[in-house]
Every structure is written in structure tokens, then in C-alpha cells.
Coordinates of C-alpha atoms and ligand atoms in Angstrom, one line a residue:
X1113 CA 135.1 76.9 40.3
X1114 CA 132.6 74.8 42.2
X1115 CA 133.2 76.7 45.4
X1116 CA 132.4 79.9 43.6
X1117 CA 129.2 78.7 41.9
X1118 CA 127.7 77.3 45.1
X1119 CA 128.7 80.0 47.5
X1120 CA 126.0 82.4 48.7
X1121 CA 125.5 85.4 46.5
X1122 CA 126.3 88.0 49.1
X1123 CA 129.5 86.3 50.0
X1124 CA 130.6 86.3 46.4
X1125 CA 129.8 90.0 46.0
X1126 CA 131.7 90.9 49.2
X1127 CA 134.7 89.0 47.9
X1128 CA 134.5 90.6 44.4
X1129 CA 134.3 94.0 46.0
X1130 CA 137.2 93.3 48.3
X1131 CA 139.4 92.0 45.4
X1132 CA 138.4 95.0 43.2
X1133 CA 139.3 97.4 46.0
X1134 CA 142.6 95.8 46.6
X1135 CA 143.6 95.3 43.0
X1136 CA 143.8 91.5 43.0
X1137 CA 143.6 91.3 39.2
X1138 CA 144.0 87.6 38.8
X1139 CA 141.4 86.8 41.4
X1140 CA 138.9 89.3 39.9
X1141 CA 139.6 87.7 36.5
X1142 CA 138.7 84.3 37.8
X1143 CA 135.7 85.5 39.7
X1144 CA 134.0 87.3 36.9
X1145 CA 133.7 84.1 34.8
X1146 CA 131.5 82.5 37.4
X1147 CA 129.7 85.6 38.5
X1148 CA 128.2 87.1 35.3
X1149 CA 124.7 85.7 36.0
X1150 CA 124.8 87.1 39.5
X1151 CA 125.3 90.6 38.2
X1152 CA 128.8 92.1 38.2
X1153 CA 127.2 95.5 38.8
X1154 CA 125.7 94.6 42.1
X1155 CA 126.3 97.3 44.7
X1156 CA 127.4 97.4 48.3
X1157 CA 125.6 99.4 51.1
X1158 CA 127.0 102.7 49.9
X1159 CA 125.8 101.9 46.4
X1160 CA 129.3 101.2 45.1
X1161 CA 129.9 98.6 42.3
X1162 CA 133.2 96.6 41.9
X1163 CA 134.1 99.0 39.0
X1164 CA 133.7 102.0 41.3
X1165 CA 135.9 100.4 43.9
X1166 CA 138.6 99.7 41.3
X1167 CA 138.3 103.3 40.1
X1168 CA 138.5 104.6 43.7
X1169 CA 141.7 102.8 44.3
X1170 CA 143.3 103.3 40.9
X1171 CA 143.4 99.6 39.9
X1172 CA 143.4 100.0 36.1
X1173 CA 143.8 96.3 35.3
X1174 CA 140.8 95.4 37.4
X1175 CA 138.7 98.2 35.9
X1176 CA 139.7 96.9 32.4
X1177 CA 138.5 93.3 33.2
X1178 CA 135.2 94.6 34.7
X1179 CA 134.5 96.8 31.6
X1180 CA 135.4 93.9 29.3
X1181 CA 132.9 91.8 31.1
X1182 CA 130.1 94.3 30.6
X1183 CA 130.1 96.4 33.8
X1184 CA 128.2 99.6 33.5
X1185 CA 130.4 102.7 33.8
X1186 CA 127.4 105.0 34.1
X1187 CA 125.8 103.6 37.3
X1188 CA 125.9 106.2 40.1
X1189 CA 126.6 105.4 43.7
X1190 CA 124.4 106.9 46.5
X1191 CA 126.3 110.1 46.2
X1192 CA 125.5 110.4 42.5
X1193 CA 129.0 109.7 41.3
X1194 CA 129.8 107.2 38.5
X1195 CA 133.1 105.4 38.1
X1196 CA 134.7 108.2 36.1
X1197 CA 133.7 110.8 38.6
X1198 CA 135.3 108.7 41.3
X1199 CA 138.5 108.2 39.4
X1200 CA 138.6 111.9 38.6
X1201 CA 138.0 112.8 42.2
X1202 CA 140.9 110.7 43.4
X1203 CA 143.1 111.6 40.5
X1204 CA 143.8 108.1 39.1
X1205 CA 145.1 109.0 35.7
X1206 CA 145.2 105.6 34.2
X1207 CA 141.7 104.7 35.2
X1208 CA 140.5 108.1 34.0
X1209 CA 142.0 107.4 30.6
X1210 CA 140.7 103.9 30.5
X1211 CA 137.1 105.1 31.2
X1212 CA 137.3 108.1 28.9
X1213 CA 138.3 105.8 26.1
X1214 CA 135.6 103.3 26.8
X1215 CA 133.3 103.3 23.7
X1216 CA 130.1 103.6 25.9
X1217 CA 131.4 106.6 27.6
X1218 CA 132.9 108.2 24.5
X1219 CA 129.5 108.0 22.8
X1220 CA 127.8 109.9 25.5
X1221 CA 130.7 112.3 26.0
X1222 CA 130.4 113.4 22.4
X1223 CA 126.8 114.2 23.0
X1224 CA 127.0 116.1 26.2
X1225 CA 129.9 116.4 28.7
X1226 CA 127.4 117.0 31.5
X1227 CA 126.0 113.5 31.3
X1228 CA 129.1 112.4 33.2
X1229 CA 128.0 113.8 36.4
X1230 CA 125.5 111.3 37.6
X1231 CA 122.7 112.4 39.8
X1232 CA 122.3 115.5 41.9
X1233 CA 119.4 117.9 42.6
X1234 CA 120.5 120.7 40.3
X1235 CA 118.7 121.3 37.1
X1236 CA 121.5 122.2 34.8
X1237 CA 119.5 124.7 32.7
X1238 CA 121.8 124.3 29.8
X1239 CA 119.9 126.8 27.6
X1240 CA 121.0 129.6 30.0
X1241 CA 124.7 129.0 29.6
X1242 CA 125.0 131.2 26.5
X1243 CA 122.7 133.9 28.0
X1244 CA 125.3 136.2 29.4
X1245 CA 122.8 138.6 31.1
X1246 CA 120.9 135.8 32.8
X1247 CA 124.2 134.3 34.1
X1248 CA 125.3 137.8 35.3
X1249 CA 122.0 138.4 37.1
X1250 CA 122.1 134.9 38.6
X1251 CA 125.6 135.4 39.9
X1252 CA 124.4 138.4 41.9
X1253 CA 121.1 137.1 43.2
X1254 CA 120.8 136.7 47.0
X1255 CA 119.4 133.2 46.4
X1256 CA 122.6 132.1 44.7
X1257 CA 125.0 129.6 46.4
X1258 CA 128.7 129.5 45.7
X1259 CA 130.9 126.5 46.5
X1260 CA 134.6 126.9 46.5
X1261 CA 137.6 124.8 45.6
X1262 CA 141.3 125.2 46.2
X1263 CA 143.5 123.0 43.9
X1264 CA 140.3 121.1 43.2
X1265 CA 139.6 120.4 46.8
X1266 CA 136.2 121.6 48.0
X1267 CA 135.6 123.7 51.1
X1268 CA 133.4 121.9 53.7
X1269 CA 132.1 122.5 57.2
X1270 CA 132.6 119.8 59.8
X1271 CA 129.6 119.3 62.1
X1272 CA 127.5 116.9 64.1
X1273 CA 124.0 115.8 63.2
X1274 CA 121.2 115.6 65.8
X1275 CA 122.4 112.1 66.8
X1276 CA 125.9 113.3 67.5
X1277 CA 127.3 111.7 64.3
X1278 CA 130.2 113.5 62.8
X1279 CA 129.6 114.7 59.2
X1280 CA 130.7 117.2 56.6
X1281 CA 128.4 119.8 54.9
X1282 CA 129.4 121.7 51.8
X1283 CA 130.4 125.3 52.7
X1284 CA 127.9 127.6 51.0
X1285 CA 128.8 131.2 50.3
X1286 CA 126.5 134.0 49.2
X1287 CA 127.3 136.5 46.5
X1288 CA 127.8 139.2 49.2
X1289 CA 130.4 137.0 51.0
X1290 CA 132.4 136.0 47.9
X1291 CA 132.0 138.8 45.4
X1292 CA 135.6 140.0 46.1
X1293 CA 136.9 136.7 44.6
X1294 CA 134.7 136.7 41.5
X1295 CA 137.2 138.4 39.2
X1296 CA 137.1 138.5 35.5
X1297 CA 139.8 135.8 35.1
X1298 CA 138.4 133.5 37.8
X1299 CA 137.1 130.1 36.9
X1300 CA 133.4 130.4 37.7
X1301 CA 131.1 127.5 36.6
X1302 CA 127.3 127.6 36.5
X1303 CA 126.2 124.3 38.0
X1304 CA 122.5 124.7 37.6
X1305 CA 119.4 125.8 39.6
X1306 CA 118.2 123.9 42.6
X1307 CA 116.9 123.9 46.2
X1308 CA 118.0 126.9 48.2
X1309 CA 120.9 126.2 50.5
X1310 CA 119.6 126.5 54.1
X1311 CA 122.3 129.1 55.0
X1312 CA 121.3 131.5 52.2
X1313 CA 119.3 134.7 52.7
X1314 CA 120.8 135.5 56.1
X1315 CA 120.5 139.2 55.1
X1316 CA 116.8 138.7 54.3
X1317 CA 117.0 140.7 51.1
X1318 CA 115.7 138.0 48.7
X1319 CA 112.1 137.8 47.5
X1320 CA 109.6 136.0 49.6
X1321 CA 108.9 132.4 48.8
X1322 CA 112.1 131.7 47.1
X1323 CA 112.7 128.0 47.3
X1324 CA 115.2 127.8 44.5
X1325 CA 118.4 129.4 43.5
X1326 CA 121.4 129.2 41.1
X1327 CA 124.5 127.3 42.1
X1328 CA 128.1 128.1 41.0
X1329 CA 131.5 126.5 41.6
X1330 CA 134.5 128.9 41.9
X1331 CA 138.2 128.1 41.8
X1332 CA 139.7 130.2 44.7
X1333 CA 143.2 128.8 44.4
X1334 CA 144.6 132.2 43.7
X1335 CA 142.8 133.8 46.7
X1336 CA 144.8 133.7 50.0
X1337 CA 143.3 131.2 52.5
X1338 CA 143.2 133.9 55.2
X1339 CA 140.8 136.1 53.2
X1340 CA 138.4 133.2 53.0
X1341 CA 138.8 132.3 56.7
X1342 CA 137.7 135.7 57.7
X1343 CA 134.4 135.1 56.0
X1344 CA 133.7 131.6 57.3
X1345 CA 136.1 130.6 60.0
X1346 CA 134.4 127.2 60.4
X1347 CA 135.0 126.2 56.8
X1348 CA 138.0 124.0 55.8
X1349 CA 139.1 122.0 52.8
X1350 CA 138.0 118.4 52.4
X1351 CA 140.9 116.2 53.6
X1352 CA 142.9 115.0 50.7
X1353 CA 143.2 111.3 49.9
X1354 CA 141.1 110.4 52.9
X1355 CA 138.9 107.5 51.8
X1356 CA 136.2 108.2 54.3
X1357 CA 136.0 112.0 53.7
X1358 CA 133.5 111.8 50.8
X1359 CA 131.3 109.3 52.7
X1360 CA 130.8 111.9 55.5
X1361 CA 129.0 114.2 53.1
X1362 CA 125.3 113.8 52.4
X1363 CA 124.6 112.3 49.0
X1364 CA 123.2 115.6 47.8
X1365 CA 126.2 117.6 48.9
X1366 CA 128.6 115.0 47.5
X1367 CA 126.7 115.0 44.2
X1368 CA 127.0 118.8 43.8
X1369 CA 130.6 118.9 45.0
X1370 CA 131.5 116.1 42.5
X1371 CA 129.9 118.0 39.6
X1372 CA 131.8 121.2 40.4
X1373 CA 135.1 119.3 40.9
X1374 CA 134.8 117.3 37.7
X1375 CA 134.2 120.5 35.7
X1376 CA 137.1 122.4 37.3
X1377 CA 139.3 119.3 36.7
X1378 CA 138.2 119.3 33.1
X1379 CA 139.2 123.0 32.7
X1380 CA 142.5 122.3 34.4
X1381 CA 143.3 119.7 31.8
X1382 CA 142.4 121.8 28.7
X1383 CA 144.3 125.0 29.4
X1384 CA 145.8 124.8 26.0
X1385 CA 144.2 124.6 22.5
X1386 CA 144.5 121.1 21.1
X1387 CA 144.6 122.6 17.6
X1388 CA 147.3 125.2 17.9
X1389 CA 148.7 125.0 21.4
X1390 CA 147.8 128.6 22.4
X1391 CA 146.1 129.2 25.8
X1392 CA 142.4 128.8 26.0
X1393 CA 139.8 130.7 28.1
X1394 CA 136.6 129.7 29.7
X1395 CA 133.3 130.4 27.9
X1396 CA 129.6 129.7 28.2
X1397 CA 129.6 129.8 32.0
X1398 CA 132.2 127.1 32.3
X1399 CA 130.9 124.7 29.6
X1400 CA 133.3 125.5 26.9
X1401 CA 136.9 126.5 26.4
X1402 CA 137.9 128.6 23.5
X1403 CA 141.3 129.3 21.9
X1404 CA 142.6 132.8 22.5
X1405 CA 144.6 132.9 19.2
X1406 CA 142.9 134.9 16.5
X1407 CA 142.3 132.9 13.4
X1408 CA 142.8 129.5 15.0
X1409 CA 141.0 126.8 13.1
X1410 CA 139.3 125.6 16.3
X1411 CA 137.3 128.8 16.3
X1412 CA 135.7 128.1 12.9
Ligands
ZN842 ZN1 144.0 127.4 18.8

């Protein structure tokens, strides 16, 4: 262990991050002993900790060791995603289950599901979720931004910034553009209120000086792709299983996209009532699922 305790700190962290990414469980296990004082939660340039890297690559044994040695599952990376968000985004079931059962996460999850989602610029305005009229008005406001998902994959727009660097932007849709898809049975989730998306108000019918608007996530899996393509031909789905794809989004866009995706994924997992097994339906603007069976004990 001498070589580990005397090696420069940065080198050790780089090595820990590499082992966590690649799932070298035995090596990580040896390293954590000597590294506790250096801080196992130290981050790389993208703000990722070893636990996030293990979560990203689905290495459940590595994640277990890191959690046992006190790694913080709540820390967000520069895109506002914590380790659970990352595991959920990449669909690593074992890591998701490990993190969900972590006592620290469970405690918070019991208080408020929304605490999972790390940092993003939206104010979640949780008091409005039960206000049906407010939600209805917000859905139709010209200041409102919709982001769309197909099979949990968000729609994005590839572009280049002023330096010619390739990047992705979230694809923002207005109520006018997307109203045809907002059917009664659609999964529509209120994400919060935040800065107006730059592409909003093309029609100029919003009130002057609006700098904020509501944001919603919509599952468009049942809408034919061609119908969406007609509205925004430049929009496409974020490439699946591409490790760089998320990094090409701005931290703000990635934070908002992760929040919507985590919530849609949550709804996807709880389609059936845990009490009676009947189907459930979305309630409170996407923050609750309720059983559809009359008299079910879960409704009391
Ligand atoms: Zn039930």
C-alpha cells in the first residue's frame, strides 16, 4: 500500500475513477482503504465521482463498495444528475436497486421523490401540482415549454456553438405545436417554472416582459414519429447508449431532461397498484399514481 499512500493525489483519483468506470472491483476495494482521507467523493472535470462512474457503467459491486465506504449518493455532477439519476438514465437495474435501497436515499425518498433530481433551474412549485385549473392554464400558456420523450429517450436538436463545437440542445415545443399530442391519457408531467426557453413566443402572443414559463415533459411514444417530424424536422432522439451524448448537452438542458426522464421512468415502473395489482393512473400533474380499482385499500 506504500505506493498508494505516497502517489500524488490527482493520480490516485484518476486511477480510482478509471477502476470504477471499468468495474475493477478488487482494485477499487484495495484503493478505498488508502484513499478515505483523500476524499472518495472527489470529482473529475465533468464533476463525476467514482460512484457516478460506477453507476454510469452498471458496476453494482463497485457501487456497493463505494457506498459502504461512505460515498455520497446525493452529489450532483455538472449536469445536475446524482448517481441514481445516472443509473436510471442508462437503465442499470442492479445499480438502481442498490441505490434505491441505500438507507440514505430511502430516507429522503420517503420525504419527497423530487429530491432525487439534483440541480436544475426549474422551481418545482409543488404546491401547484394539486391545482388542476392552474396546471390546465399553464399547459396552454404561450410561455410554456414542452420537452418530449419516446421510450424514455428525449428529443434534442444537434447544432454547433459559435466556436463551431458540436453540441445538442433540448428540443423545445410550444403548446400550439404539440397540443395535438396532449391527449387525456398521455403522460404529461409538470416539471416546474423556470427561465423562458429562447425558442418560445415565436408567435408573439405572450405578455410582454415574460421571462419565465412552465415546463412539462410529455411521453410521445404512442404518437407516430412522422407527425412530430413535420413540426420540427431538425429534432431527433438522443442517441441511445452513447456515452458522450449526455455530455454534449448544456448542464441546464441535461438537468431538465434528466428530471423529466427520471419521472417518466418512475411512472413506467409503477403501472400497476402494489396493493391490488390493478392498473394505476397518473395524478397530481405526474407526481402521483393512483389505483383505478374502486375500493382499493391504497386509496384510503
Ligand atoms: Zn389497488
